[in-house]
């Protein structure tokens, strides 16, 4: 470990600093290693009349905010979704992941649990309160993926545990536990954390499932990030979820209908048309329950014919992959176009208005804050390069950029459509370990897996067993796949996830006052060292 600075001030020099716009700027960075925060160099000098006693020359390399992984199922042999009845063993597993993962440049993560037997949720979510330890990544809270998911897009989620939210938000409270869904401030205070701590809660659910849409607004109001995922939602239903407060899309392209030009489904949110804001456009109501049920039945019927990869073995796929093979949702939805058209509201909606689903299921307009000028009927804007405002903010979206879950062309297509919303995740399983050699390894239930680079297969099959890609590799892949700069790729693993979680003043940024959680990268994007709260916690051996 490096020696401490006598006055607590450290200056990193001869380095490139990623900016919030994705650029890289040659500039010094000052930190206070005693308080573990980033400093405003000019203000610190004039107030304290001191210069840093310790200067670190980074040799032209990159000094980035630490990476943030908002969807990770486990690593280094520990699975966040597995609880054996011993709280201490579970906490030890959390600690192990937090200590080890810093070698990949991750300084903060949101542990993710997949669909469970409902009695386990209150216990697991209580254990997954924000946690920090010296020289370890920060565990920011929890990401509950399920149980309010669509059976047709369940992935590896166990069908017997999937549930509807028949009582709206109360169903979420009943499953997750009332204390775990308290207002953000009350939830944090109940966890014995200091006022500087940040806490994150994410829920992935399918908005077309009974009662889920009614809960979106209340979850958002309590500081929970609602993410659309494992869903067959039409574009209209997905749009309504966003208008009600949904802020994120879970692992884009995976566990959702694929892009179709007549109904681009959830993916279509990235290219949401300004026409939705036009006074001439009338918003769709959601498809009737009978329509969604018919679509679900169609997909389920197709899944029955799916071949099991090996007799007697239940495929263990990545939860991000579709457990059923489904085409773009075109034939069935085209047959219902007349239904959706007939359900258009008769009154046109004012410019820049949103829709809110009331508890009765009716739809009422809610104005959004905007200073944009309202165009009169039939008028088009005349400013070159200006795109008309939308009636809602497009959601952030996650991508697993391992070259397996999504083709490089798909990655580039999504990023080109909406770069500001892109968030890189690993969605990694318990076998995540960059030091794990290729070959055959023991897994669970007497089964073994074969590791080939970033690919994992069940032995004797071609069934993918999940993701083992690290977030630093996702950053490098992303730059290669999209052609964007390394600085822009870094933004998708730092500032964008922090902004989505509304913690960008503390994490994912080099702003003065933010936590000095840093990663030093060479110009190829490889991790050289990781700093936690102003102190070096891991460095690559020469």
XYZ file of C-alpha atoms in Angstrom:
542
model
C 0.000 0.000 0.000
C 1.181 3.527 -0.748
C 2.320 5.736 2.116
C -0.023 8.454 3.330
C 0.336 12.111 2.460
C 1.528 14.147 5.493
C -1.211 16.750 5.034
C -3.759 14.323 3.611
C -3.758 15.967 0.170
C -2.862 14.015 -2.970
C -2.445 15.405 -6.459
C -2.718 13.098 -9.467
C -0.856 14.661 -12.367
C 0.052 13.847 -15.973
C -3.259 12.058 -16.465
C -6.424 12.139 -18.558
C -9.683 12.782 -16.679
C -13.013 11.538 -18.133
C -15.584 14.315 -18.238
C -19.337 13.974 -17.931
C -19.736 14.614 -21.649
C -17.489 11.639 -22.485
C -14.393 13.647 -23.367
C -10.936 13.072 -21.879
C -9.104 16.156 -20.578
C -5.492 16.421 -19.480
C -5.771 17.917 -16.036
C -4.652 17.354 -12.430
C -7.002 15.970 -9.782
C -6.742 16.683 -6.060
C -8.207 14.436 -3.382
C -8.279 14.389 0.414
C -7.335 10.855 1.384
C -8.331 11.372 5.030
C -11.913 12.262 4.171
C -11.957 10.153 1.016
C -13.344 12.903 -1.218
C -12.446 14.699 -4.430
C -11.459 18.345 -4.003
C -11.852 21.585 -5.872
C -8.126 22.301 -6.240
C -8.420 26.069 -6.531
C -10.810 26.437 -3.614
C -8.740 24.095 -1.430
C -5.550 26.048 -2.120
C -7.059 29.412 -1.286
C -8.865 28.183 1.831
C -6.157 25.946 3.298
C -3.144 27.707 1.800
C -1.693 24.268 1.175
C -0.568 22.235 -1.767
C -0.663 18.433 -1.754
C 2.329 16.897 -0.026
C 1.991 13.835 -2.258
C 2.177 14.000 -6.044
C 1.379 10.915 -8.146
C 2.473 10.993 -11.778
C 0.202 8.675 -13.776
C 2.382 8.737 -16.871
C -0.346 9.885 -19.251
C -2.831 7.202 -18.223
C -6.529 7.679 -17.439
C -7.858 8.485 -13.962
C -11.541 7.591 -14.017
C -14.355 7.465 -11.505
C -14.747 3.876 -10.322
C -17.103 1.698 -12.342
C -20.655 1.054 -11.115
C -22.363 -2.278 -11.878
C -26.108 -1.946 -11.259
C -26.943 -5.555 -12.153
C -24.771 -8.381 -10.878
C -26.021 -11.706 -9.532
C -22.864 -12.727 -7.720
C -19.199 -13.521 -8.169
C -16.206 -15.371 -6.796
C -18.363 -18.335 -5.842
C -21.113 -16.382 -4.041
C -24.684 -15.978 -5.308
C -26.741 -13.072 -3.933
C -29.922 -15.084 -4.543
C -28.918 -18.047 -2.356
C -29.647 -17.901 1.386
C -28.949 -20.978 3.522
C -30.439 -19.663 6.743
C -27.244 -18.180 8.209
C -27.037 -14.382 8.150
C -23.308 -14.325 8.859
C -22.460 -16.680 6.007
C -24.480 -14.480 3.670
C -22.761 -11.306 4.905
C -19.373 -12.988 4.497
C -20.287 -13.751 0.886
C -21.262 -10.125 0.277
C -17.967 -9.012 1.781
C -16.013 -11.445 -0.387
C -17.525 -10.090 -3.603
C -16.928 -6.489 -2.461
C -13.276 -7.210 -1.686
C -12.495 -9.127 -4.859
C -14.355 -7.196 -7.546
C -12.219 -4.065 -7.242
C -9.637 -5.800 -9.463
C -12.077 -5.188 -12.335
C -12.326 -1.447 -11.616
C -15.751 -1.740 -9.964
C -15.995 0.444 -6.866
C -19.783 0.264 -6.395
C -22.405 -2.342 -7.255
C -26.065 -3.122 -6.798
C -26.458 -6.814 -5.819
C -29.257 -8.426 -7.805
C -31.545 -11.226 -6.676
C -33.647 -13.169 -9.143
C -37.134 -14.539 -8.492
C -37.390 -16.295 -5.128
C -39.902 -18.139 -2.989
C -41.834 -15.142 -1.666
C -41.008 -15.664 2.033
C -37.295 -15.052 1.324
C -37.601 -11.517 0.002
C -37.914 -9.596 3.307
C -34.839 -11.355 4.711
C -32.652 -11.008 1.596
C -33.549 -7.372 0.984
C -32.861 -6.557 4.630
C -29.417 -8.167 4.383
C -28.705 -6.219 1.195
C -28.814 -2.810 2.812
C -25.972 -0.440 1.812
C -22.627 -1.737 3.014
C -19.097 -0.334 2.884
C -15.798 -1.651 4.202
C -12.219 -0.407 3.787
C -10.514 -1.444 0.547
C -13.775 -2.868 -0.817
C -16.388 -1.879 -3.344
C -19.519 -0.260 -1.944
C -22.690 -2.354 -1.977
C -25.279 0.304 -2.745
C -28.482 -1.558 -1.913
C -30.508 -4.085 -3.898
C -31.984 -4.898 -7.278
C -35.007 -7.207 -7.089
C -35.567 -8.858 -10.454
C -38.943 -10.495 -10.009
C -41.310 -12.002 -9.106
C -43.631 -9.724 -11.144
C -42.312 -10.927 -14.508
C -43.965 -12.305 -17.616
C -43.900 -16.081 -17.871
C -43.302 -15.828 -21.620
C -40.011 -13.985 -21.038
C -38.974 -15.572 -17.763
C -35.418 -16.565 -18.764
C -33.991 -18.563 -15.855
C -36.617 -17.327 -13.373
C -38.563 -20.210 -11.824
C -42.160 -20.253 -13.191
C -43.788 -21.410 -9.897
C -42.539 -18.269 -8.151
C -43.753 -15.701 -10.706
C -46.685 -13.626 -9.430
C -49.187 -10.979 -10.528
C -49.558 -7.773 -8.511
C -53.296 -8.100 -8.066
C -53.362 -5.400 -5.363
C -51.051 -2.971 -7.111
C -48.399 -1.432 -4.882
C -49.634 -3.391 -1.862
C -48.606 -6.604 -3.631
C -45.053 -5.246 -3.832
C -45.144 -4.371 -0.124
C -46.470 -7.811 0.771
C -43.670 -9.550 -1.151
C -40.668 -7.318 -0.450
C -41.631 -6.261 3.062
C -42.941 -2.854 4.115
C -39.613 -1.660 5.660
C -37.757 -2.401 2.419
C -40.113 -0.157 0.428
C -40.194 2.741 2.867
C -39.513 6.236 1.542
C -35.839 6.552 0.600
C -34.867 8.670 3.609
C -36.649 6.427 6.117
C -35.183 3.314 4.514
C -31.628 4.648 4.787
C -32.069 5.887 8.377
C -33.351 2.482 9.437
C -30.155 0.888 8.159
C -27.769 2.536 10.642
C -25.817 4.324 7.930
C -24.392 7.806 8.135
C -25.918 10.758 6.344
C -23.256 10.635 3.643
C -24.261 7.146 2.523
C -26.164 6.520 -0.671
C -28.731 3.790 -1.006
C -30.173 2.300 -4.150
C -33.228 0.140 -4.781
C -34.179 -1.155 -8.215
C -37.172 -3.288 -9.139
C -37.430 -5.072 -12.486
C -40.997 -5.944 -13.438
C -43.187 -6.394 -16.521
C -45.681 -3.510 -16.807
C -48.266 -5.641 -18.644
C -48.615 -8.008 -15.656
C -51.812 -7.464 -13.703
C -51.475 -4.637 -11.169
C -47.872 -3.709 -11.979
C -48.692 -0.497 -13.854
C -50.641 0.744 -10.826
C -47.502 0.388 -8.667
C -44.997 2.201 -10.882
C -45.805 5.701 -9.671
C -45.754 4.844 -5.968
C -42.466 2.931 -6.274
C -40.879 5.878 -8.034
C -42.202 8.314 -5.423
C -40.487 6.273 -2.709
C -37.123 6.462 -4.427
C -37.201 3.033 -6.078
C -35.975 2.830 -9.684
C -38.574 0.947 -11.715
C -37.031 -0.991 -14.594
C -38.952 -2.617 -17.446
C -37.782 -6.162 -18.046
C -38.716 -9.802 -18.673
C -41.717 -8.404 -20.472
C -43.766 -8.646 -23.666
C -45.062 -5.090 -23.311
C -46.112 -3.354 -26.496
C -44.632 0.036 -27.275
C -47.798 1.689 -25.961
C -47.697 -0.178 -22.656
C -43.946 0.433 -22.258
C -44.457 4.119 -23.037
C -47.178 4.364 -20.417
C -44.866 2.770 -17.846
C -42.253 5.439 -18.556
C -44.870 8.172 -18.349
C -45.804 6.843 -14.930
C -42.209 6.845 -13.667
C -40.254 3.868 -15.090
C -36.644 4.990 -15.416
C -34.715 2.026 -16.781
C -34.826 -0.951 -19.163
C -33.313 -4.200 -17.885
C -30.679 -5.822 -20.183
C -31.912 -4.367 -23.474
C -32.679 -6.865 -26.267
C -32.713 -9.806 -23.844
C -35.947 -11.226 -22.379
C -38.182 -8.987 -24.468
C -39.790 -9.064 -27.951
C -37.391 -8.102 -30.687
C -37.639 -4.959 -32.771
C -40.485 -4.955 -35.289
C -41.244 -1.973 -37.466
C -44.988 -1.949 -36.690
C -44.562 -2.359 -32.960
C -40.979 -1.929 -31.746
C -42.020 -2.970 -28.223
C -39.751 -1.956 -25.319
C -36.749 -1.450 -27.587
C -38.731 1.235 -29.401
C -38.456 3.528 -26.375
C -34.889 4.368 -27.441
C -36.207 5.903 -30.638
C -39.373 7.421 -29.206
C -40.800 9.773 -31.796
C -41.375 13.489 -31.121
C -44.721 12.823 -32.796
C -45.817 11.543 -29.371
C -45.644 15.185 -28.235
C -47.677 16.538 -31.099
C -51.143 17.947 -30.431
C -52.225 15.882 -33.433
C -51.243 12.618 -31.738
C -53.572 10.765 -29.407
C -51.994 8.329 -26.976
C -52.954 4.687 -27.044
C -54.589 3.072 -24.093
C -52.873 -0.177 -23.088
C -53.977 -3.238 -25.011
C -56.921 -4.984 -23.361
C -56.047 -7.803 -20.969
C -57.483 -10.267 -23.460
C -55.029 -9.052 -26.107
C -51.992 -9.369 -23.860
C -53.150 -12.791 -22.650
C -53.576 -13.933 -26.250
C -50.043 -12.793 -27.084
C -48.724 -14.596 -24.019
C -50.559 -17.772 -25.049
C -49.088 -17.535 -28.547
C -45.555 -17.266 -27.167
C -46.146 -20.072 -24.687
C -47.432 -22.350 -27.454
C -44.275 -21.668 -29.448
C -42.133 -22.489 -26.427
C -43.653 -25.945 -26.058
C -41.922 -27.042 -29.238
C -38.534 -25.814 -28.041
C -36.039 -28.637 -27.873
C -34.293 -29.331 -24.591
C -30.585 -29.347 -25.255
C -29.886 -32.576 -23.395
C -32.327 -35.240 -22.159
C -32.798 -35.257 -18.417
C -31.097 -31.890 -17.886
C -32.980 -28.696 -17.172
C -31.194 -25.912 -19.050
C -29.597 -23.345 -16.738
C -29.506 -20.285 -18.954
C -28.462 -16.778 -18.165
C -31.484 -15.038 -16.736
C -31.039 -12.424 -19.441
C -31.581 -14.944 -22.216
C -35.054 -15.893 -23.337
C -36.086 -19.278 -22.044
C -38.474 -19.391 -24.990
C -37.630 -18.597 -28.570
C -39.961 -15.852 -29.712
C -40.171 -13.877 -32.955
C -40.766 -10.150 -33.149
C -44.290 -9.532 -31.935
C -45.812 -8.899 -35.341
C -48.494 -11.410 -36.467
C -50.601 -11.271 -33.337
C -50.236 -7.537 -32.839
C -51.048 -6.739 -36.434
C -54.289 -8.597 -36.006
C -55.102 -6.294 -33.104
C -54.234 -3.011 -34.803
C -57.907 -2.308 -35.348
C -58.483 -2.852 -31.627
C -55.804 -0.366 -30.582
C -56.928 2.168 -33.156
C -60.493 1.944 -31.930
C -59.300 2.580 -28.378
C -57.695 5.925 -29.188
C -58.841 8.763 -26.974
C -61.237 11.035 -28.768
C -59.606 14.143 -27.305
C -56.137 15.124 -28.474
C -53.521 15.601 -25.823
C -51.819 18.974 -25.192
C -48.139 19.333 -26.095
C -45.757 17.995 -23.441
C -48.252 16.131 -21.317
C -47.861 12.750 -19.691
C -50.313 10.056 -18.768
C -50.924 8.769 -15.278
C -52.713 5.563 -14.495
C -55.093 6.214 -11.627
C -55.960 3.506 -9.140
C -59.249 2.970 -10.935
C -57.369 2.131 -14.125
C -58.474 5.300 -15.905
C -55.989 7.579 -17.600
C -55.570 11.241 -16.728
C -53.166 13.811 -18.195
C -50.413 15.262 -16.016
C -48.332 18.200 -17.289
C -44.569 17.825 -17.331
C -42.177 20.635 -16.505
C -40.900 22.191 -19.720
C -40.208 25.613 -21.091
C -40.602 24.486 -24.694
C -42.893 26.558 -26.851
C -46.142 24.813 -27.731
C -46.570 24.492 -31.476
C -49.931 25.438 -32.827
C -51.986 22.876 -34.701
C -50.291 21.859 -37.934
C -47.169 23.904 -37.247
C -43.703 22.336 -37.650
C -40.535 23.730 -36.079
C -38.084 25.424 -38.426
C -34.770 25.200 -36.531
C -32.207 23.015 -38.286
C -30.567 20.456 -35.996
C -33.243 20.805 -33.332
C -35.361 17.778 -32.499
C -38.796 18.468 -31.095
C -39.170 17.725 -27.391
C -40.776 14.531 -26.195
C -43.617 14.403 -23.714
C -41.418 12.229 -21.489
C -37.770 11.503 -20.845
C -36.530 8.337 -22.507
C -35.433 5.693 -19.979
C -31.890 4.570 -19.358
C -31.128 1.113 -20.690
C -28.715 -1.621 -19.631
C -26.549 -3.615 -22.029
C -24.376 -6.684 -21.449
C -21.522 -6.067 -23.865
C -19.791 -9.425 -23.868
C -20.304 -10.092 -27.578
C -22.646 -12.955 -26.666
C -25.821 -11.469 -25.211
C -26.047 -8.826 -27.962
C -24.402 -8.633 -31.380
C -21.937 -5.721 -31.819
C -24.240 -4.244 -34.482
C -27.141 -4.232 -32.012
C -24.954 -2.543 -29.399
C -23.968 0.176 -31.850
C -27.542 0.610 -33.060
C -28.837 1.186 -29.525
C -26.028 3.566 -28.606
C -26.496 5.560 -31.805
C -30.200 5.952 -31.028
C -29.737 7.209 -27.476
C -26.150 7.524 -26.182
C -27.133 9.466 -23.060
C -29.145 6.525 -21.722
C -26.615 3.716 -22.148
C -25.521 1.800 -19.037
C -23.058 -1.086 -19.150
C -23.711 -4.023 -16.817
C -22.281 -7.514 -16.396
C -25.359 -9.402 -15.134
C -22.639 -11.772 -13.972
C -23.293 -15.047 -12.200
C -21.546 -16.463 -9.109
C -18.794 -17.928 -11.284
C -17.546 -14.460 -12.225
C -13.793 -14.494 -11.625
C -11.326 -13.031 -14.140
C -8.688 -15.405 -12.794
C -10.743 -18.532 -13.506
C -9.022 -20.655 -16.131
C -10.753 -22.073 -19.180
C -11.826 -25.701 -18.980
C -14.303 -27.876 -17.066
C -15.381 -26.740 -13.600
C -17.772 -28.025 -10.953
C -20.956 -26.010 -10.680
C -23.984 -27.235 -8.697
C -26.382 -30.159 -8.336
C -23.708 -32.501 -9.671
C -23.431 -30.548 -12.916
C -20.304 -29.086 -14.450
C -19.720 -26.234 -16.843
C -17.221 -25.563 -19.595
C -15.614 -22.129 -19.689
C -14.317 -20.820 -22.994
C -13.238 -17.217 -22.530
C -16.381 -15.250 -21.692
C -18.654 -18.150 -22.662
C -19.998 -20.686 -20.192
C -21.738 -23.880 -21.272
C -23.278 -26.752 -19.373
C -21.043 -29.746 -19.949
C -22.344 -31.891 -22.798
C -24.667 -29.168 -24.109
C -24.601 -25.886 -25.967
C -26.717 -24.240 -23.248
C -25.205 -20.971 -22.074
C -24.766 -20.919 -18.309
C -24.656 -17.168 -17.814
C -22.328 -14.185 -18.001
C -18.792 -14.107 -16.643
C -17.673 -10.920 -18.367
C -16.126 -8.225 -16.172
C -17.205 -4.595 -16.380
C -13.782 -3.341 -17.454
C -13.932 -5.739 -20.405
C -17.448 -4.505 -21.225
C -16.001 -0.976 -21.424
C -13.259 -2.086 -23.815
C -15.710 -4.115 -25.915
C -18.135 -1.217 -26.046
C -15.527 1.142 -27.455
C -14.627 -1.423 -30.113
C -18.218 -2.377 -30.969
C -19.543 1.177 -31.303
C -16.418 2.987 -32.436
C -16.892 5.530 -29.646
C -13.938 6.879 -27.692
C -12.706 5.221 -24.523
C -13.917 8.276 -22.590
C -17.441 7.844 -23.955
C -17.380 4.143 -23.079
C -16.220 4.952 -19.541
C -19.172 7.331 -19.176
C -21.543 4.376 -19.726
C -20.038 2.559 -16.729
C -19.706 5.576 -14.442
C -21.730 8.757 -14.907
C -24.723 7.250 -16.719
C -25.499 4.594 -14.068
C -24.939 7.157 -11.312
C -27.316 9.590 -12.996
C -29.944 6.886 -13.467
C -29.735 6.115 -9.735
C -29.665 9.857 -8.876
C -26.358 9.565 -7.019
C -24.196 11.484 -9.518
C -23.083 13.970 -6.866
C -21.391 11.163 -4.905
C -20.542 8.369 -7.346
C -19.555 7.954 -10.986
C -18.129 11.465 -11.268
C -15.030 13.564 -10.585
C -17.051 16.461 -9.149
C -15.684 18.192 -6.072
C -17.209 16.601 -2.978
C -17.780 13.215 -4.621
C -16.304 10.051 -3.127
C -12.704 9.478 -4.179
C -13.483 6.047 -5.623
C -11.181 5.935 -8.612
C -9.723 3.562 -11.158
C -6.491 4.105 -13.078
C -6.685 2.729 -16.635
C -4.039 2.481 -19.301
C -4.885 3.810 -22.740
C -6.207 0.391 -23.711
C -8.791 0.510 -20.920
C -7.022 -2.057 -18.703
C -7.216 -1.603 -14.942
C -3.925 -0.608 -13.355
C -5.113 0.296 -9.852
C -8.316 0.902 -7.917
C -8.774 3.491 -5.179
C -11.486 3.398 -2.517
C -12.239 6.528 -0.503
C -8.916 8.070 -1.448
C -6.735 5.064 -0.697
C -5.278 2.545 -3.128
C -7.088 -0.765 -2.585
C -5.733 -2.848 -5.468
C -2.948 -2.522 -8.012
C -1.844 -4.681 -10.893
C 1.359 -6.560 -10.349
C 4.155 -5.496 -12.636
